[in-house]
Amino acid sequence: MMPHPAPVKFRVSEFLRGAVLFAAFLVGRVPVHQFRLFCYRHVFRVEIGKHSTVHWRTVWQAPEKIRIGRNTIVGNDALLDGRSGITIGDNVNFGGHVQIIAGHHDHQSSDFGSVLIPITIGNRVVIGTRATILTGVTIGEGAIIAAAALVNKDVPPYSIVGGVPAKVIGERTRDLDYELRYHLPFQ
């Protein structure tokens, strides 16, 4: 028996969503920082705070559900999957190739349904290169995520975590007073 075709309304909305994501993909390849920020803020409706930087080749899912604080640096080739919402604090520093994935499928569910729980990243967090942060995680203020760590549970404030899965491996000073204002016009 042939499955029923999707309703036209659903197919059109999926096409439009795909077109928006493709447009965001193309914008991410433009090596002019101010142009990318303008498009992310005004076309794709990402809330991006003052003096924040989004390096090039960032891949977005549901960009309208992503909020980036002030003085934050998102490194090159990041994947920001905002399907359930991502909130990133002020003065957060991402290394390159960081993945933040705010949704997955329940493979025990009979309908393989989605599990969508927001991700929150506190102020002055440092996220190392190629780290992955999964659905529902809250990362406390001042925490450090080591390179290539897989974060699948909450991270306490000022903790240093690393490994797969990430575990606490140290503690960071609580005396943090910096503001990140790094940005190059062509990056």
Tab-separated table of C-alpha atoms in Angstrom:
chain	number	residue	atom	x	y	z
A	1	MET	CA	0.000	0.000	0.000
A	2	MET	CA	1.350	3.419	-0.976
A	3	PRO	CA	1.786	5.988	1.818
A	4	HIS	CA	-0.349	9.101	1.580
A	5	PRO	CA	1.509	12.109	0.184
A	6	ALA	CA	2.170	14.957	2.590
A	7	PRO	CA	-0.354	17.802	2.427
A	8	VAL	CA	0.683	20.659	0.145
A	9	LYS	CA	0.818	23.107	3.087
A	10	PHE	CA	3.358	20.880	4.876
A	11	ARG	CA	5.500	20.470	1.751
A	12	VAL	CA	5.543	24.230	1.115
A	13	SER	CA	6.480	25.043	4.723
A	14	GLU	CA	9.272	22.445	4.662
A	15	PHE	CA	10.545	23.875	1.367
A	16	LEU	CA	10.558	27.405	2.805
A	17	ARG	CA	12.330	26.265	5.973
A	18	GLY	CA	14.950	24.538	3.834
A	19	ALA	CA	15.364	27.657	1.705
A	20	VAL	CA	15.963	29.786	4.820
A	21	LEU	CA	18.575	27.334	6.137
A	22	PHE	CA	20.293	27.262	2.746
A	23	ALA	CA	20.343	31.066	2.650
A	24	ALA	CA	21.882	31.128	6.156
A	25	PHE	CA	24.445	28.574	4.954
A	26	LEU	CA	25.379	30.845	2.030
A	27	VAL	CA	25.576	33.955	4.235
A	28	GLY	CA	27.939	32.046	6.538
A	29	ARG	CA	30.425	31.731	3.684
A	30	VAL	CA	30.666	35.472	3.072
A	31	PRO	CA	34.016	36.611	4.557
A	32	VAL	CA	32.700	40.002	5.716
A	33	HIS	CA	31.798	39.960	9.404
A	34	GLN	CA	29.449	42.973	9.468
A	35	PHE	CA	27.443	41.648	6.507
A	36	ARG	CA	26.968	38.273	8.211
A	37	LEU	CA	25.905	39.911	11.485
A	38	PHE	CA	23.417	42.133	9.668
A	39	CYS	CA	21.857	39.129	7.919
A	40	TYR	CA	21.801	36.973	11.054
A	41	ARG	CA	20.129	39.724	13.082
A	42	HIS	CA	17.696	41.174	10.542
A	43	VAL	CA	16.979	38.372	8.073
A	44	PHE	CA	17.282	35.233	10.215
A	45	ARG	CA	16.156	36.923	13.480
A	46	VAL	CA	19.010	35.714	15.676
A	47	GLU	CA	19.360	37.836	18.823
A	48	ILE	CA	23.053	38.765	18.879
A	49	GLY	CA	24.365	41.105	21.561
A	50	LYS	CA	26.577	44.133	21.063
A	51	HIS	CA	30.260	43.488	20.246
A	52	SER	CA	29.656	39.772	19.574
A	53	THR	CA	31.362	37.936	16.726
A	54	VAL	CA	30.114	34.991	14.687
A	55	HIS	CA	32.985	33.615	12.637
A	56	TRP	CA	32.306	32.301	9.205
A	57	ARG	CA	30.808	28.992	8.053
A	58	THR	CA	28.451	28.712	11.028
A	59	VAL	CA	25.577	26.307	10.338
A	60	TRP	CA	22.180	27.195	11.839
A	61	GLN	CA	19.036	25.204	12.651
A	62	ALA	CA	16.056	27.287	13.822
A	63	PRO	CA	18.186	30.461	14.067
A	64	GLU	CA	15.206	32.464	15.342
A	65	LYS	CA	15.359	30.445	18.603
A	66	ILE	CA	18.991	31.322	19.348
A	67	ARG	CA	20.084	34.169	21.643
A	68	ILE	CA	23.729	35.220	21.876
A	69	GLY	CA	24.830	37.655	24.586
A	70	ARG	CA	27.231	40.621	24.475
A	71	ASN	CA	30.965	40.302	23.722
A	72	THR	CA	30.613	36.643	22.744
A	73	ILE	CA	32.795	34.916	20.153
A	74	VAL	CA	31.381	32.004	18.142
A	75	GLY	CA	34.308	30.278	16.428
A	76	ASN	CA	34.454	29.191	12.806
A	77	ASP	CA	32.445	26.207	11.526
A	78	ALA	CA	30.108	26.063	14.533
A	79	LEU	CA	26.843	24.115	14.395
A	80	LEU	CA	24.053	25.853	16.327
A	81	ASP	CA	20.919	23.683	16.360
A	82	GLY	CA	18.341	25.872	18.065
A	83	ARG	CA	15.216	23.750	17.537
A	84	SER	CA	14.357	23.881	21.245
A	85	GLY	CA	16.207	27.118	21.984
A	86	ILE	CA	19.784	28.066	22.806
A	87	THR	CA	20.682	30.900	25.166
A	88	ILE	CA	24.353	31.904	25.227
A	89	GLY	CA	25.510	34.386	27.868
A	90	ASP	CA	27.893	37.343	27.749
A	91	ASN	CA	31.661	37.032	27.163
A	92	VAL	CA	31.442	33.401	26.031
A	93	ASN	CA	34.308	32.145	23.861
A	94	PHE	CA	33.825	29.224	21.415
A	95	GLY	CA	36.692	27.459	19.722
A	96	GLY	CA	36.231	26.302	16.151
A	97	HIS	CA	33.920	23.452	15.119
A	98	VAL	CA	31.814	23.534	18.314
A	99	GLN	CA	28.452	21.758	18.021
A	100	ILE	CA	25.434	22.716	20.122
A	101	ILE	CA	22.596	20.303	19.428
A	102	ALA	CA	19.298	21.193	21.115
A	103	GLY	CA	17.249	18.224	19.974
A	104	HIS	CA	17.332	14.511	19.289
A	105	HIS	CA	14.953	11.620	18.683
A	106	ASP	CA	13.601	9.253	21.320
A	107	HIS	CA	14.629	5.948	19.769
A	108	GLN	CA	12.524	4.055	22.355
A	109	SER	CA	9.369	5.910	21.294
A	110	SER	CA	6.976	4.136	18.927
A	111	ASP	CA	6.810	7.255	16.736
A	112	PHE	CA	10.552	8.123	17.021
A	113	GLY	CA	9.429	11.505	18.373
A	114	SER	CA	11.654	14.473	19.001
A	115	VAL	CA	13.090	15.363	22.400
A	116	LEU	CA	13.488	19.141	22.516
A	117	ILE	CA	14.895	20.708	25.694
A	118	PRO	CA	16.591	24.149	25.632
A	119	ILE	CA	20.320	24.628	26.207
A	120	THR	CA	21.644	27.437	28.414
A	121	ILE	CA	25.266	28.593	28.510
A	122	GLY	CA	26.184	31.019	31.295
A	123	ASN	CA	28.405	34.100	31.186
A	124	ARG	CA	32.192	33.847	30.678
A	125	VAL	CA	32.121	30.199	29.607
A	126	VAL	CA	34.974	28.912	27.428
A	127	ILE	CA	34.135	26.092	24.998
A	128	GLY	CA	37.102	24.306	23.422
A	129	THR	CA	37.518	23.296	19.802
A	130	ARG	CA	35.255	20.470	18.587
A	131	ALA	CA	33.314	20.236	21.852
A	132	THR	CA	29.726	18.982	21.568
A	133	ILE	CA	26.912	20.128	23.858
A	134	LEU	CA	23.713	18.076	23.814
A	135	THR	CA	20.023	18.652	24.478
A	136	GLY	CA	18.871	20.081	27.794
A	137	VAL	CA	22.305	20.954	29.187
A	138	THR	CA	22.909	24.019	31.360
A	139	ILE	CA	26.512	25.203	31.612
A	140	GLY	CA	27.143	27.352	34.669
A	141	GLU	CA	28.888	30.707	34.692
A	142	GLY	CA	32.657	30.676	34.205
A	143	ALA	CA	32.879	26.985	33.275
A	144	ILE	CA	35.480	25.671	30.839
A	145	ILE	CA	34.635	22.881	28.393
A	146	ALA	CA	37.786	21.118	27.151
A	147	ALA	CA	38.436	20.528	23.470
A	148	ALA	CA	36.531	17.538	22.010
A	149	ALA	CA	34.446	17.069	25.178
A	150	LEU	CA	30.936	15.615	24.907
A	151	VAL	CA	28.678	17.456	27.361
A	152	ASN	CA	25.477	15.524	28.037
A	153	LYS	CA	24.827	16.661	31.626
A	154	ASP	CA	24.724	20.026	33.405
A	155	VAL	CA	28.070	21.645	34.221
A	156	PRO	CA	28.424	23.446	37.586
A	157	PRO	CA	29.634	27.066	37.603
A	158	TYR	CA	33.423	27.555	37.399
A	159	SER	CA	34.038	23.853	36.699
A	160	ILE	CA	36.497	22.583	34.132
A	161	VAL	CA	35.121	19.537	32.319
A	162	GLY	CA	36.578	17.238	29.686
A	163	GLY	CA	36.231	13.793	28.170
A	164	VAL	CA	33.550	11.654	26.559
A	165	PRO	CA	31.221	11.972	28.348
A	166	ALA	CA	32.471	15.140	30.048
A	167	LYS	CA	33.391	14.917	33.727
A	168	VAL	CA	34.684	17.553	36.140
A	169	ILE	CA	38.495	17.617	35.969
A	170	GLY	CA	39.217	20.891	37.737
A	171	GLU	CA	37.967	24.222	38.971
A	172	ARG	CA	38.389	27.702	37.493
A	173	THR	CA	39.020	30.861	39.463
A	174	ARG	CA	35.879	32.812	40.330
A	175	ASP	CA	37.709	36.134	39.984
A	176	LEU	CA	36.783	36.808	36.336
A	177	ASP	CA	36.571	40.366	35.081
A	178	TYR	CA	37.256	40.300	31.338
A	179	GLU	CA	35.217	41.440	28.349
A	180	LEU	CA	35.776	39.839	24.951
A	181	ARG	CA	35.800	42.341	22.113
A	182	TYR	CA	37.710	40.480	19.431
A	183	HIS	CA	36.646	40.985	15.852
A	184	LEU	CA	38.283	41.347	12.480
A	185	PRO	CA	36.322	42.812	9.553
A	186	PHE	CA	37.272	39.923	7.231
A	187	GLN	CA	37.075	36.579	8.963
